[in-house]
Structure formats: C-alpha cells, structure tokens
PDB file of C-alpha atoms and ligand atoms in Angstrom:
ATOM      1  CA  MET A   1       0.222   0.184  -0.115  1.00 83.00           C
ATOM      2  CA  GLU A   2       1.386   3.683  -0.422  1.00 91.00           C
ATOM      3  CA  TYR A   3       1.451   5.898   2.063  1.00 97.00           C
ATOM      4  CA  THR A   4       1.184   9.739   2.417  1.00 97.00           C
ATOM      5  CA  ASN A   5       2.753   9.855   5.825  1.00 97.00           C
ATOM      6  CA  LEU A   6       4.403   7.280   6.167  1.00 98.00           C
ATOM      7  CA  LEU A   7       8.313   6.343   4.779  1.00 98.00           C
ATOM      8  CA  ILE A   8       9.371   2.252   4.888  1.00 98.00           C
ATOM      9  CA  ALA A   9      12.910   1.545   4.141  1.00 98.00           C
ATOM     10  CA  LYS A  10      13.698  -2.219   4.171  1.00 98.00           C
ATOM     11  CA  ASN A  11      16.645  -3.394   4.056  1.00 97.00           C
ATOM     12  CA  SER A  12      18.863  -7.117   5.625  1.00 96.00           C
ATOM     13  CA  GLY A  13      15.520  -7.693   6.984  1.00 96.00           C
ATOM     14  CA  ILE A  14      15.176  -4.337   8.606  1.00 98.00           C
ATOM     15  CA  ALA A  15      12.280  -1.950   8.297  1.00 98.00           C
ATOM     16  CA  THR A  16      12.378   1.539   9.305  1.00 98.00           C
ATOM     17  CA  LEU A  17       9.184   3.218   9.626  1.00 98.00           C
ATOM     18  CA  THR A  18       9.560   7.460   9.846  1.00 98.00           C
ATOM     19  CA  ILE A  19       6.119   9.206  10.435  1.00 98.00           C
ATOM     20  CA  ASN A  20       6.980  11.383   8.170  1.00 98.00           C
ATOM     21  CA  SER A  21       4.680  14.962   8.667  1.00 97.00           C
ATOM     22  CA  PRO A  22       7.388  17.310  10.358  1.00 96.00           C
ATOM     23  CA  ARG A  23       5.228  20.577   9.441  1.00 96.00           C
ATOM     24  CA  THR A  24       3.880  20.184  12.349  1.00 97.00           C
ATOM     25  CA  LEU A  25       5.977  17.573  14.150  1.00 98.00           C
ATOM     26  CA  ASN A  26       4.408  14.622  12.756  1.00 98.00           C
ATOM     27  CA  ALA A  27       1.850  14.889  15.502  1.00 98.00           C
ATOM     28  CA  LEU A  28      -0.838  11.743  14.943  1.00 98.00           C
ATOM     29  CA  ASN A  29      -3.991  13.076  13.160  1.00 98.00           C
ATOM     30  CA  SER A  30      -6.698  10.382  12.066  1.00 98.00           C
ATOM     31  CA  ALA A  31      -5.434   9.226   8.605  1.00 97.00           C
ATOM     32  CA  VAL A  32      -1.744   9.026  10.078  1.00 98.00           C
ATOM     33  CA  LEU A  33      -3.253   6.857  13.018  1.00 98.00           C
ATOM     34  CA  SER A  34      -4.474   5.506   9.849  1.00 98.00           C
ATOM     35  CA  GLU A  35      -1.446   4.689   7.635  1.00 98.00           C
ATOM     36  CA  LEU A  36       0.555   3.793  11.003  1.00 98.00           C
ATOM     37  CA  GLU A  37      -2.155   1.015  11.290  1.00 98.00           C
ATOM     38  CA  CYS A  38      -2.461  -0.809   7.915  1.00 98.00           C
ATOM     39  CA  ALA A  39       2.160  -0.694   7.693  1.00 98.00           C
ATOM     40  CA  LEU A  40       2.878  -2.206  11.089  1.00 98.00           C
ATOM     41  CA  TYR A  41      -0.002  -5.209  10.323  1.00 98.00           C
ATOM     42  CA  GLU A  42       1.768  -5.213   6.516  1.00 98.00           C
ATOM     43  CA  LEU A  43       4.993  -5.274   8.403  1.00 98.00           C
ATOM     44  CA  ASP A  44       3.657  -8.004  10.755  1.00 98.00           C
ATOM     45  CA  LEU A  45       2.721 -10.429   7.631  1.00 97.00           C
ATOM     46  CA  ASP A  46       6.126  -9.288   5.380  1.00 97.00           C
ATOM     47  CA  GLN A  47       8.063 -12.536   5.419  1.00 93.00           C
ATOM     48  CA  GLU A  48      10.807 -10.271   4.766  1.00 94.00           C
ATOM     49  CA  THR A  49      10.846  -8.289   7.829  1.00 97.00           C
ATOM     50  CA  LYS A  50      12.277  -9.453  11.117  1.00 97.00           C
ATOM     51  CA  VAL A  51      12.513  -5.952  13.349  1.00 98.00           C
ATOM     52  CA  VAL A  52      10.577  -2.415  12.930  1.00 98.00           C
ATOM     53  CA  VAL A  53      12.813   0.413  13.355  1.00 98.00           C
ATOM     54  CA  MET A  54       9.973   3.129  14.495  1.00 98.00           C
ATOM     55  CA  THR A  55      11.405   6.684  13.830  1.00 98.00           C
ATOM     56  CA  GLY A  56      10.226  10.551  13.303  1.00 98.00           C
ATOM     57  CA  ALA A  57      10.930  13.019  10.034  1.00 98.00           C
ATOM     58  CA  GLY A  58      12.936  16.017  10.375  1.00 97.00           C
ATOM     59  CA  GLU A  59      15.376  17.085  12.792  1.00 92.00           C
ATOM     60  CA  LYS A  60      12.615  17.965  15.969  1.00 98.00           C
ATOM     61  CA  ALA A  61      10.127  15.610  16.662  1.00 98.00           C
ATOM     62  CA  PHE A  62       9.675  11.613  17.197  1.00 98.00           C
ATOM     63  CA  VAL A  63       5.641  12.826  17.326  1.00 98.00           C
ATOM     64  CA  ALA A  64       4.933  15.703  19.552  1.00 98.00           C
ATOM     65  CA  GLY A  65       2.155  14.387  20.516  1.00 98.00           C
ATOM     66  CA  ALA A  66      -1.656  13.779  19.134  1.00 98.00           C
ATOM     67  CA  ASP A  67      -2.831  16.338  16.518  1.00 98.00           C
ATOM     68  CA  ILE A  68      -4.130  18.724  19.011  1.00 98.00           C
ATOM     69  CA  LYS A  69      -6.351  21.145  16.311  1.00 97.00           C
ATOM     70  CA  GLU A  70      -8.189  17.720  15.349  1.00 97.00           C
ATOM     71  CA  MET A  71      -8.504  17.055  18.744  1.00 98.00           C
ATOM     72  CA  SER A  72      -9.553  20.668  19.346  1.00 97.00           C
ATOM     73  CA  GLU A  73     -12.617  19.862  17.630  1.00 97.00           C
ATOM     74  CA  MET A  74     -13.855  17.677  18.321  1.00 97.00           C
ATOM     75  CA  ASN A  75     -16.537  16.117  20.544  1.00 98.00           C
ATOM     76  CA  SER A  76     -16.668  13.817  23.688  1.00 98.00           C
ATOM     77  CA  PHE A  77     -18.110  10.747  21.106  1.00 98.00           C
ATOM     78  CA  GLU A  78     -15.310  12.083  17.739  1.00 98.00           C
ATOM     79  CA  GLY A  79     -12.773  11.807  20.961  1.00 97.00           C
ATOM     80  CA  HIS A  80     -13.622   8.344  22.647  1.00 98.00           C
ATOM     81  CA  GLN A  81     -13.303   6.981  18.730  1.00 98.00           C
ATOM     82  CA  PHE A  82     -10.177   9.183  18.231  1.00 98.00           C
ATOM     83  CA  GLY A  83      -8.989   7.424  21.639  1.00 98.00           C
ATOM     84  CA  LEU A  84      -9.787   3.883  20.759  1.00 98.00           C
ATOM     85  CA  LYS A  85      -8.025   4.285  17.584  1.00 98.00           C
ATOM     86  CA  GLY A  86      -4.443   5.480  18.179  1.00 98.00           C
ATOM     87  CA  GLN A  87      -5.514   2.422  21.701  1.00 98.00           C
ATOM     88  CA  ARG A  88      -5.871   0.155  18.668  1.00 98.00           C
ATOM     89  CA  VAL A  89      -2.337   0.888  17.178  1.00 98.00           C
ATOM     90  CA  MET A  90      -1.046   1.342  20.328  1.00 98.00           C
ATOM     91  CA  LEU A  91      -2.025  -2.191  21.734  1.00 97.00           C
ATOM     92  CA  PHE A  92      -1.223  -3.314  18.180  1.00 98.00           C
ATOM     93  CA  ILE A  93       2.715  -2.820  18.250  1.00 98.00           C
ATOM     94  CA  GLU A  94       2.262  -5.453  21.778  1.00 96.00           C
ATOM     95  CA  LYS A  95       0.712  -8.268  20.100  1.00 96.00           C
ATOM     96  CA  MET A  96       3.245  -7.804  16.854  1.00 98.00           C
ATOM     97  CA  LYS A  97       5.127 -10.747  15.829  1.00 97.00           C
ATOM     98  CA  LYS A  98       8.328  -9.214  15.452  1.00 97.00           C
ATOM     99  CA  PRO A  99       9.944  -6.060  17.991  1.00 98.00           C
ATOM    100  CA  VAL A 100       9.709  -2.878  17.369  1.00 98.00           C
ATOM    101  CA  ILE A 101      12.771  -0.113  17.779  1.00 98.00           C
ATOM    102  CA  ALA A 102      11.582   2.954  19.162  1.00 99.00           C
ATOM    103  CA  ALA A 103      14.179   5.347  17.863  1.00 99.00           C
ATOM    104  CA  VAL A 104      13.494   8.970  19.637  1.00 98.00           C
ATOM    105  CA  ASN A 105      14.915  11.523  17.881  1.00 98.00           C
ATOM    106  CA  GLY A 106      13.609  14.778  19.272  1.00 98.00           C
ATOM    107  CA  PHE A 107      10.005  15.536  20.721  1.00 98.00           C
ATOM    108  CA  ALA A 108       8.375  12.111  22.024  1.00 98.00           C
ATOM    109  CA  LEU A 109       5.344  14.139  23.580  1.00 98.00           C
ATOM    110  CA  GLY A 110       2.060  13.018  24.661  1.00 98.00           C
ATOM    111  CA  GLY A 111       0.212  10.382  21.766  1.00 98.00           C
ATOM    112  CA  GLY A 112       4.197  10.942  20.739  1.00 98.00           C
ATOM    113  CA  LEU A 113       5.576   9.195  24.112  1.00 98.00           C
ATOM    114  CA  GLU A 114       2.268   6.736  24.004  1.00 98.00           C
ATOM    115  CA  LEU A 115       3.744   5.969  20.684  1.00 98.00           C
ATOM    116  CA  ALA A 116       7.063   4.691  22.104  1.00 98.00           C
ATOM    117  CA  LEU A 117       6.082   3.440  25.489  1.00 98.00           C
ATOM    118  CA  ALA A 118       4.016   0.727  23.282  1.00 98.00           C
ATOM    119  CA  CYS A 119       7.604  -0.322  20.967  1.00 98.00           C
ATOM    120  CA  ASP A 120       9.199  -2.400  22.311  1.00 98.00           C
ATOM    121  CA  PHE A 121      11.843  -0.264  23.857  1.00 98.00           C
ATOM    122  CA  ILE A 122      13.355   3.081  23.444  1.00 98.00           C
ATOM    123  CA  TYR A 123      17.142   4.744  21.924  1.00 99.00           C
ATOM    124  CA  ALA A 124      16.399   7.879  21.422  1.00 98.00           C
ATOM    125  CA  SER A 125      19.205  11.387  20.906  1.00 98.00           C
ATOM    126  CA  ALA A 126      20.525  13.285  23.465  1.00 98.00           C
ATOM    127  CA  LYS A 127      18.349  16.581  22.322  1.00 97.00           C
ATOM    128  CA  ALA A 128      15.165  13.833  22.825  1.00 98.00           C
ATOM    129  CA  LYS A 129      12.694  15.318  25.766  1.00 98.00           C
ATOM    130  CA  LEU A 130      10.130  13.288  26.832  1.00 98.00           C
ATOM    131  CA  GLY A 131       6.897  13.842  29.097  1.00 98.00           C
ATOM    132  CA  PHE A 132       3.087  13.725  28.984  1.00 98.00           C
ATOM    133  CA  PRO A 133       1.997  17.302  28.900  1.00 98.00           C
ATOM    134  CA  GLU A 134      -2.008  16.210  28.001  1.00 98.00           C
ATOM    135  CA  VAL A 135      -3.478  17.868  31.217  1.00 98.00           C
ATOM    136  CA  THR A 136      -2.048  21.639  30.358  1.00 98.00           C
ATOM    137  CA  LEU A 137      -4.033  20.938  27.829  1.00 97.00           C
ATOM    138  CA  GLY A 138      -7.613  19.177  30.137  1.00 98.00           C
ATOM    139  CA  ILE A 139      -7.173  16.465  28.942  1.00 98.00           C
ATOM    140  CA  MET A 140      -5.565  13.282  30.140  1.00 98.00           C
ATOM    141  CA  PRO A 141      -3.235  10.434  28.417  1.00 98.00           C
ATOM    142  CA  GLY A 142      -5.892   8.837  26.106  1.00 98.00           C
ATOM    143  CA  PHE A 143      -3.687   6.603  23.759  1.00 98.00           C
ATOM    144  CA  GLY A 144      -2.462   3.884  27.271  1.00 98.00           C
ATOM    145  CA  GLY A 145      -0.069   6.000  29.151  1.00 98.00           C
ATOM    146  CA  THR A 146      -1.534   5.646  31.662  1.00 98.00           C
ATOM    147  CA  GLN A 147      -1.523   2.036  32.075  1.00 97.00           C
ATOM    148  CA  ASN A 148       1.803   1.778  30.254  1.00 97.00           C
ATOM    149  CA  LEU A 149       4.404   4.223  31.685  1.00 98.00           C
ATOM    150  CA  PRO A 150       3.526   2.508  35.276  1.00 97.00           C
ATOM    151  CA  ARG A 151       4.515  -0.649  34.139  1.00 95.00           C
ATOM    152  CA  ARG A 152       7.320   0.758  32.612  1.00 96.00           C
ATOM    153  CA  ILE A 153       8.527   2.820  35.885  1.00 98.00           C
ATOM    154  CA  GLY A 154       6.493   2.284  38.628  1.00 97.00           C
ATOM    155  CA  SER A 155       2.989   4.149  39.631  1.00 98.00           C
ATOM    156  CA  ALA A 156       5.003   7.052  41.935  1.00 98.00           C
ATOM    157  CA  LYS A 157       7.791   7.854  39.083  1.00 98.00           C
ATOM    158  CA  ALA A 158       4.396   7.907  36.620  1.00 98.00           C
ATOM    159  CA  ASN A 159       2.449  10.240  38.777  1.00 98.00           C
ATOM    160  CA  GLU A 160       5.091  12.626  38.960  1.00 98.00           C
ATOM    161  CA  LEU A 161       4.938  13.090  35.227  1.00 98.00           C
ATOM    162  CA  ILE A 162       1.257  12.628  33.881  1.00 98.00           C
ATOM    163  CA  PHE A 163       0.321  14.987  36.940  1.00 98.00           C
ATOM    164  CA  THR A 164       2.639  18.036  35.987  1.00 98.00           C
ATOM    165  CA  GLY A 165       2.379  17.348  32.445  1.00 98.00           C
ATOM    166  CA  ARG A 166       6.831  18.347  33.184  1.00 98.00           C
ATOM    167  CA  ILE A 167       8.756  17.400  30.094  1.00 98.00           C
ATOM    168  CA  ILE A 168      12.234  16.111  30.915  1.00 98.00           C
ATOM    169  CA  ASP A 169      14.966  15.471  29.035  1.00 98.00           C
ATOM    170  CA  ALA A 170      16.665  11.996  27.724  1.00 98.00           C
ATOM    171  CA  ALA A 171      19.500  11.985  30.312  1.00 98.00           C
ATOM    172  CA  GLN A 172      16.030  12.327  33.079  1.00 98.00           C
ATOM    173  CA  ALA A 173      14.169   9.512  31.198  1.00 98.00           C
ATOM    174  CA  GLN A 174      17.433   7.416  31.503  1.00 98.00           C
ATOM    175  CA  THR A 175      17.789   7.384  34.830  1.00 98.00           C
ATOM    176  CA  TRP A 176      13.187   7.455  35.216  1.00 98.00           C
ATOM    177  CA  GLY A 177      14.230   4.058  33.039  1.00 98.00           C
ATOM    178  CA  ILE A 178      11.373   4.905  29.987  1.00 98.00           C
ATOM    179  CA  VAL A 179      14.483   4.690  27.662  1.00 98.00           C
ATOM    180  CA  ASN A 180      17.924   2.260  27.230  1.00 98.00           C
ATOM    181  CA  HIS A 181      19.825   3.842  26.036  1.00 98.00           C
ATOM    182  CA  VAL A 182      21.045   7.554  25.133  1.00 98.00           C
ATOM    183  CA  PHE A 183      23.465   8.737  21.767  1.00 98.00           C
ATOM    184  CA  ALA A 184      24.541  11.964  20.412  1.00 98.00           C
ATOM    185  CA  PRO A 185      21.881  12.288  17.587  1.00 98.00           C
ATOM    186  CA  GLU A 186      23.714  11.396  14.162  1.00 98.00           C
ATOM    187  CA  GLU A 187      24.392   8.252  16.369  1.00 98.00           C
ATOM    188  CA  LEU A 188      20.799   7.358  16.722  1.00 98.00           C
ATOM    189  CA  MET A 189      20.224   5.904  14.032  1.00 98.00           C
ATOM    190  CA  PRO A 190      22.845   3.975  13.222  1.00 98.00           C
ATOM    191  CA  LYS A 191      22.749   1.816  16.800  1.00 98.00           C
ATOM    192  CA  ALA A 192      19.403   1.543  16.609  1.00 98.00           C
ATOM    193  CA  LEU A 193      19.804  -0.121  13.543  1.00 98.00           C
ATOM    194  CA  GLU A 194      23.073  -2.099  14.835  1.00 98.00           C
ATOM    195  CA  THR A 195      20.790  -3.359  17.629  1.00 98.00           C
ATOM    196  CA  ALA A 196      17.599  -4.194  15.342  1.00 98.00           C
ATOM    197  CA  ALA A 197      20.822  -6.067  12.888  1.00 98.00           C
ATOM    198  CA  ALA A 198      21.511  -8.430  16.146  1.00 97.00           C
ATOM    199  CA  ILE A 199      17.741  -8.931  16.617  1.00 97.00           C
ATOM    200  CA  ALA A 200      17.632  -9.737  12.533  1.00 96.00           C
ATOM    201  CA  ALA A 201      20.487 -12.643  12.818  1.00 93.00           C
ATOM    202  CA  THR A 202      18.927 -14.173  15.836  1.00 92.00           C
ATOM    203  CA  GLY A 203      16.240 -17.107  15.073  1.00 84.00           C
ATOM    204  CA  THR A 204      13.771 -14.023  15.234  1.00 88.00           C
ATOM    205  CA  LEU A 205      10.729 -17.668  16.295  1.00 95.00           C
ATOM    206  CA  GLY A 206      12.769 -17.371  19.768  1.00 96.00           C
ATOM    207  CA  VAL A 207      12.072 -13.412  19.741  1.00 97.00           C
ATOM    208  CA  SER A 208       8.677 -13.711  18.974  1.00 97.00           C
ATOM    209  CA  TYR A 209       7.594 -16.246  21.477  1.00 97.00           C
ATOM    210  CA  ALA A 210       9.868 -14.781  24.418  1.00 98.00           C
ATOM    211  CA  LYS A 211       7.765 -11.285  23.499  1.00 98.00           C
ATOM    212  CA  ASP A 212       4.607 -12.676  23.286  1.00 97.00           C
ATOM    213  CA  ALA A 213       5.700 -14.363  27.038  1.00 97.00           C
ATOM    214  CA  ILE A 214       7.312 -10.949  28.235  1.00 97.00           C
ATOM    215  CA  ALA A 215       4.191  -9.246  27.201  1.00 94.00           C
ATOM    216  CA  ASN A 216       1.229 -11.740  28.333  1.00 95.00           C
ATOM    217  CA  GLY A 217       3.616 -12.445  31.261  1.00 96.00           C
ATOM    218  CA  LEU A 218       3.064  -9.300  32.823  1.00 93.00           C
ATOM    219  CA  ASN A 219      -0.742  -9.228  32.934  1.00 91.00           C
ATOM    220  CA  MET A 220      -0.499 -12.822  34.432  1.00 97.00           C
ATOM    221  CA  SER A 221       0.375 -14.511  37.599  1.00 98.00           C
ATOM    222  CA  LYS A 222       3.826 -15.483  38.269  1.00 97.00           C
ATOM    223  CA  GLU A 223       2.617 -18.743  38.191  1.00 98.00           C
ATOM    224  CA  ASP A 224       0.666 -18.460  35.626  1.00 98.00           C
ATOM    225  CA  GLY A 225       3.589 -16.833  33.481  1.00 98.00           C
ATOM    226  CA  PHE A 226       6.003 -19.221  34.162  1.00 98.00           C
ATOM    227  CA  ARG A 227       3.538 -21.908  32.783  1.00 98.00           C
ATOM    228  CA  TYR A 228       2.928 -19.975  30.058  1.00 98.00           C
ATOM    229  CA  GLU A 229       6.603 -19.426  29.368  1.00 98.00           C
ATOM    230  CA  ALA A 230       7.173 -23.487  29.112  1.00 98.00           C
ATOM    231  CA  SER A 231       4.354 -23.944  26.992  1.00 97.00           C
ATOM    232  CA  LEU A 232       5.759 -21.818  24.481  1.00 97.00           C
ATOM    233  CA  PHE A 233       9.013 -22.681  24.800  1.00 97.00           C
ATOM    234  CA  GLY A 234       7.947 -26.246  24.096  1.00 97.00           C
ATOM    235  CA  VAL A 235       6.450 -25.305  20.468  1.00 97.00           C
ATOM    236  CA  LEU A 236      10.117 -23.732  19.764  1.00 97.00           C
ATOM    237  CA  PHE A 237      10.924 -27.945  19.249  1.00 97.00           C
ATOM    238  CA  ALA A 238       8.610 -28.215  17.085  1.00 97.00           C
ATOM    239  CA  THR A 239      10.551 -25.451  14.285  1.00 96.00           C
ATOM    240  CA  GLU A 240      13.027 -26.001  12.208  1.00 96.00           C
ATOM    241  CA  ASP A 241      14.690 -22.969  13.807  1.00 95.00           C
ATOM    242  CA  GLN A 242      15.523 -24.999  17.441  1.00 96.00           C
ATOM    243  CA  LYS A 243      16.734 -27.889  15.632  1.00 96.00           C
ATOM    244  CA  GLU A 244      18.698 -25.816  12.724  1.00 95.00           C
ATOM    245  CA  GLY A 245      20.561 -23.673  16.125  1.00 95.00           C
ATOM    246  CA  MET A 246      21.038 -26.056  18.272  1.00 96.00           C
ATOM    247  CA  GLY A 247      22.520 -28.884  14.806  1.00 97.00           C
ATOM    248  CA  ALA A 248      24.380 -25.574  14.483  1.00 96.00           C
ATOM    249  CA  PHE A 249      25.761 -25.468  17.770  1.00 96.00           C
ATOM    250  CA  VAL A 250      27.324 -28.907  17.750  1.00 97.00           C
ATOM    251  CA  GLU A 251      28.650 -28.759  14.322  1.00 97.00           C
ATOM    252  CA  LYS A 252      30.297 -25.687  15.117  1.00 97.00           C
ATOM    253  CA  ARG A 253      28.661 -23.789  12.176  1.00 96.00           C
ATOM    254  CA  LYS A 254      26.715 -20.649  11.699  1.00 94.00           C
ATOM    255  CA  ALA A 255      22.766 -21.710  12.051  1.00 94.00           C
ATOM    256  CA  ASP A 256      20.607 -20.926   9.074  1.00 93.00           C
ATOM    257  CA  PHE A 257      17.480 -19.988  10.503  1.00 92.00           C
ATOM    258  CA  LYS A 258      14.504 -19.520   8.358  1.00 90.00           C
ATOM    259  CA  GLY A 259      12.090 -18.319  10.727  1.00 89.00           C
ATOM    260  CA  LYS A 260       9.107 -21.991  10.900  1.00 91.00           C
TER     261      LYS A 260
HETATM  262  N1  LIG B 301      -0.933  19.061  17.135  1.00 94.74           N
HETATM  263  C1  LIG B 301      -0.996  19.803  16.345  1.00 94.74           C
HETATM  264  N2  LIG B 301      -0.005  20.394  15.398  1.00 94.74           N
HETATM  265  C2  LIG B 301       1.365  20.180  16.471  1.00 94.74           C
HETATM  266  C3  LIG B 301       1.665  19.815  17.704  1.00 94.74           C
HETATM  267  C4  LIG B 301       0.440  18.972  17.664  1.00 94.74           C
HETATM  268  N3  LIG B 301       0.874  17.558  18.602  1.00 94.74           N
HETATM  269  N4  LIG B 301       3.025  20.116  17.727  1.00 94.74           N
HETATM  270  C5  LIG B 301       3.276  20.749  17.088  1.00 94.74           C
HETATM  271  N5  LIG B 301       2.334  21.178  15.614  1.00 94.74           N
HETATM  272  C6  LIG B 301       2.205  21.844  15.147  1.00 94.74           C
HETATM  273  C7  LIG B 301       2.957  23.491  15.646  1.00 94.74           C
HETATM  274  O1  LIG B 301       1.478  23.886  16.033  1.00 94.74           O
HETATM  275  C8  LIG B 301       2.845  24.108  14.367  1.00 94.74           C
HETATM  276  O2  LIG B 301       2.278  24.219  12.854  1.00 94.74           O
HETATM  277  P1  LIG B 301       1.813  25.972  12.403  1.00 94.74           P
HETATM  278  O3  LIG B 301       3.379  26.488  11.773  1.00 94.74           O
HETATM  279  O4  LIG B 301       1.411  25.851  11.481  1.00 94.74           O
HETATM  280  O5  LIG B 301       1.871  26.847  13.467  1.00 94.74           O
HETATM  281  C9  LIG B 301       4.192  23.158  13.950  1.00 94.74           C
HETATM  282  O6  LIG B 301       4.123  22.099  14.216  1.00 94.74           O
HETATM  283  C10 LIG B 301       5.634  23.746  14.351  1.00 94.74           C
HETATM  284  O7  LIG B 301       5.693  23.490  16.231  1.00 94.74           O
HETATM  285  P2  LIG B 301       5.926  24.879  17.009  1.00 94.74           P
HETATM  286  O8  LIG B 301       6.196  26.328  15.972  1.00 94.74           O
HETATM  287  O9  LIG B 301       4.741  25.158  18.251  1.00 94.74           O
HETATM  288  O10 LIG B 301       7.486  24.655  17.453  1.00 94.74           O
HETATM  289  P3  LIG B 301       8.180  24.592  18.791  1.00 94.74           P
HETATM  290  O11 LIG B 301       9.775  24.169  18.371  1.00 94.74           O
HETATM  291  O12 LIG B 301       8.134  26.149  19.115  1.00 94.74           O
HETATM  292  O13 LIG B 301       7.855  23.995  19.446  1.00 94.74           O
HETATM  293  C11 LIG B 301       6.719  22.028  20.996  1.00 94.74           C
HETATM  294  C12 LIG B 301       7.808  22.532  19.734  1.00 94.74           C
HETATM  295  C13 LIG B 301       6.838  22.616  22.781  1.00 94.74           C
HETATM  296  C14 LIG B 301       6.655  20.707  20.564  1.00 94.74           C
HETATM  297  C15 LIG B 301       5.364  22.546  21.003  1.00 94.74           C
HETATM  298  O14 LIG B 301       5.240  21.949  19.671  1.00 94.74           O
HETATM  299  C16 LIG B 301       4.397  21.647  21.491  1.00 94.74           C
HETATM  300  O15 LIG B 301       4.085  22.216  22.683  1.00 94.74           O
HETATM  301  N6  LIG B 301       3.670  21.102  20.323  1.00 94.74           N
HETATM  302  C17 LIG B 301       2.298  20.306  21.590  1.00 94.74           C
HETATM  303  C18 LIG B 301       2.995  19.268  22.120  1.00 94.74           C
HETATM  304  C19 LIG B 301       1.420  18.742  23.067  1.00 94.74           C
HETATM  305  O16 LIG B 301       1.212  19.409  24.301  1.00 94.74           O
HETATM  306  N7  LIG B 301       1.154  17.271  23.467  1.00 94.74           N
HETATM  307  C20 LIG B 301       0.406  16.642  23.456  1.00 94.74           C
HETATM  308  C21 LIG B 301      -0.860  16.763  22.688  1.00 94.74           C
HETATM  309  S1  LIG B 301      -2.029  16.132  23.300  1.00 94.74           S
HETATM  310  C22 LIG B 301      -1.645  14.103  22.927  1.00 94.74           C
HETATM  311  O17 LIG B 301      -0.617  13.623  22.054  1.00 94.74           O
HETATM  312  C23 LIG B 301      -2.702  13.066  23.373  1.00 94.74           C
HETATM  313  C24 LIG B 301      -3.231  11.615  23.115  1.00 94.74           C
HETATM  314  C25 LIG B 301      -3.758  10.729  23.839  1.00 94.74           C
HETATM  315  C26 LIG B 301      -5.266  11.563  22.335  1.00 94.74           C
HETATM  316  C27 LIG B 301      -6.370  10.765  23.771  1.00 94.74           C
HETATM  317  C28 LIG B 301      -7.908  11.414  22.816  1.00 94.74           C
HETATM  318  C29 LIG B 301      -8.971  11.174  23.724  1.00 94.74           C
END
C-alpha cells in the first residue's frame, strides 16, 4: 500500500518506518493513525521483515503528540473514538510478532511518548524531550499512557510525570528507565539499526515467542506466566529453527535460520 504520511525502507530484514509529517512535528491525526495501523499490519505479515525501527522525520521530533488542532474540534463521542483508534495502534504493536524499536530523535510528547512506550524499547537522541503535557491541555493521556508508563517505571514516577505535564530530557528519561540508551543525535539511527541487525540475525521465532511471553506474562500471575512460558518454549521444539540452531552449535557452524 502507498502511504502519504509514512516512509518505509526495508534492508536486510529491518524495516525503518518514519512518521513523515515534519511540518506539524509528526503529530498523530486520524489519517496518520490509519496509515500506521495498516503499515504495521503489513510489516507484521511481511516475510522479509524481522525487526521494525520506528522514528520521526525531520530534526525536531519523533512525534509531538496527537494532533491538537484536530482534537480541538471533537465532541465527546469523537474524542472517545479517536482514543480507541490510537489505542488500537498501540496494542497492535505489543501484539506484533516482530520487535519494534523506537528511535526517539526529538520531541516525544503525549501520544508520541505513548507510541514510543508501545514499542518494545526506546533508544533516544541526547536532544530528545519526553513528557505527557496532556493535563496542560485539559485532558489526560488517552493512547495507553496511563497504563504503559506505570508498568514501565512504577506508579510514583509515572504519577509525577503525568500529573505535572513536565517535559524531561533524554538523560532523565534514561535514569527513570523510560529509555534504554541515549546517543549523540547522529549516532541514534546507526545504533538502533545495529541492535535491529543483532536481533534479525537470531532465530527470530525465539524472539517472537519471547516477546509474546513477556507482554502477556506481565498481565498474569507469576505462576501462570511460568506456565505460559513453558508452553511457548515447548512449541519452539516443533520448529525447524530449533533443530537448526542447536544442530549448528553442535556442528560448530553458523546457523541458517528460516523462521519456521
Ligand atoms: N498537534 C498539532 N500540531 C502540532 C503539535 C500537535 N501535538 N505539535 C506541534 N504542532 C505544530 C505546531 O502547531 C506548528 O504548526 P504551525 O507552524 O502551523 O503553527 C508546528 O507543529 C511547529 O510547532 P511549533 O512552532 O510549536 O514548534 P516549537 O519548536 O516552537 O515547539 C513544541 C515545539 C514544544 C513541541 C510545541 O510544538 C508543542 O508544545 N506542541 C504540542 C505538544 C503537546 O502538547 N503534545 C500533546 C498533545 S495531546 C496528546 O498527545 C493526547 C494523546 C492521547 C489522545 C487521546 C484522545 C482521546
């Protein structure tokens, strides 16, 4: 499918998905959300794609939030529908078989931070700024931020960030555990792609099942999570990749994974 607001580049199993409306700092309007939903669905089905790296176009922003101009005209019903539409995208990222890395190159505010938090982990540029300014607009986070941020960093730090609307820099976000690594701006994409390549070189079925176990296990009791892990672990023994990966180790050669 052709996209107006997204750029997708594929190379060696890695798809780089760039939200491309830099004039509005890549703000998420309904059209961008619809395209994101389609593009992520396509990438999840795409046999060639093993890892997705998501970033924003331009020098300034990853995504500066949901589109305030569009939201300013919404009634309660439309606001609810818009929230559900954004949440569908965020939940889909969690359910994708493939890892999605957020490369936060600038502002990640409101819905932009929610999008980054929906990804499996975040790398940030040293000039990134992150926060939830929703309360300063008379609203609250609505694309999963009240659920994903406390799960990531605990409720006390999440409360402080969400209740104040304060915007923090990349170093603070790393200290708080929102961001895994901070890089010089020109290093961000090379480092994100390097990590993506390391993931793509593995038996990606194992990665996919581990993502499933982690995401679903967080919503279970520990005992149920262990049981769920064991069942996924067992399924991997029915795959060619398990035979290939272990066979290659025993035969002292490089594994040639097929993803099946
Ligand atoms: N929505 C729409 N347009 C935006 C947004 C946005 N979130 N952010 C920036 N823009 C536009 C600006 O209006 C401006 O357009 P124009 O040139 O036509 O005036 C252009 O992008 C450039 O922005 P600035 O001139 O403001 O750039 P600055 O460098 O001066 O400032 C900031 C950068 C600080 C990022 C500033 O643009 C800003 O504060 N933006 C808004 C940030 C924000 O509040 N984000 C949260 C939005 S609310 C949200 O995300 C809710 C998510 C859940 C929704 C659930 C619905 C139910």
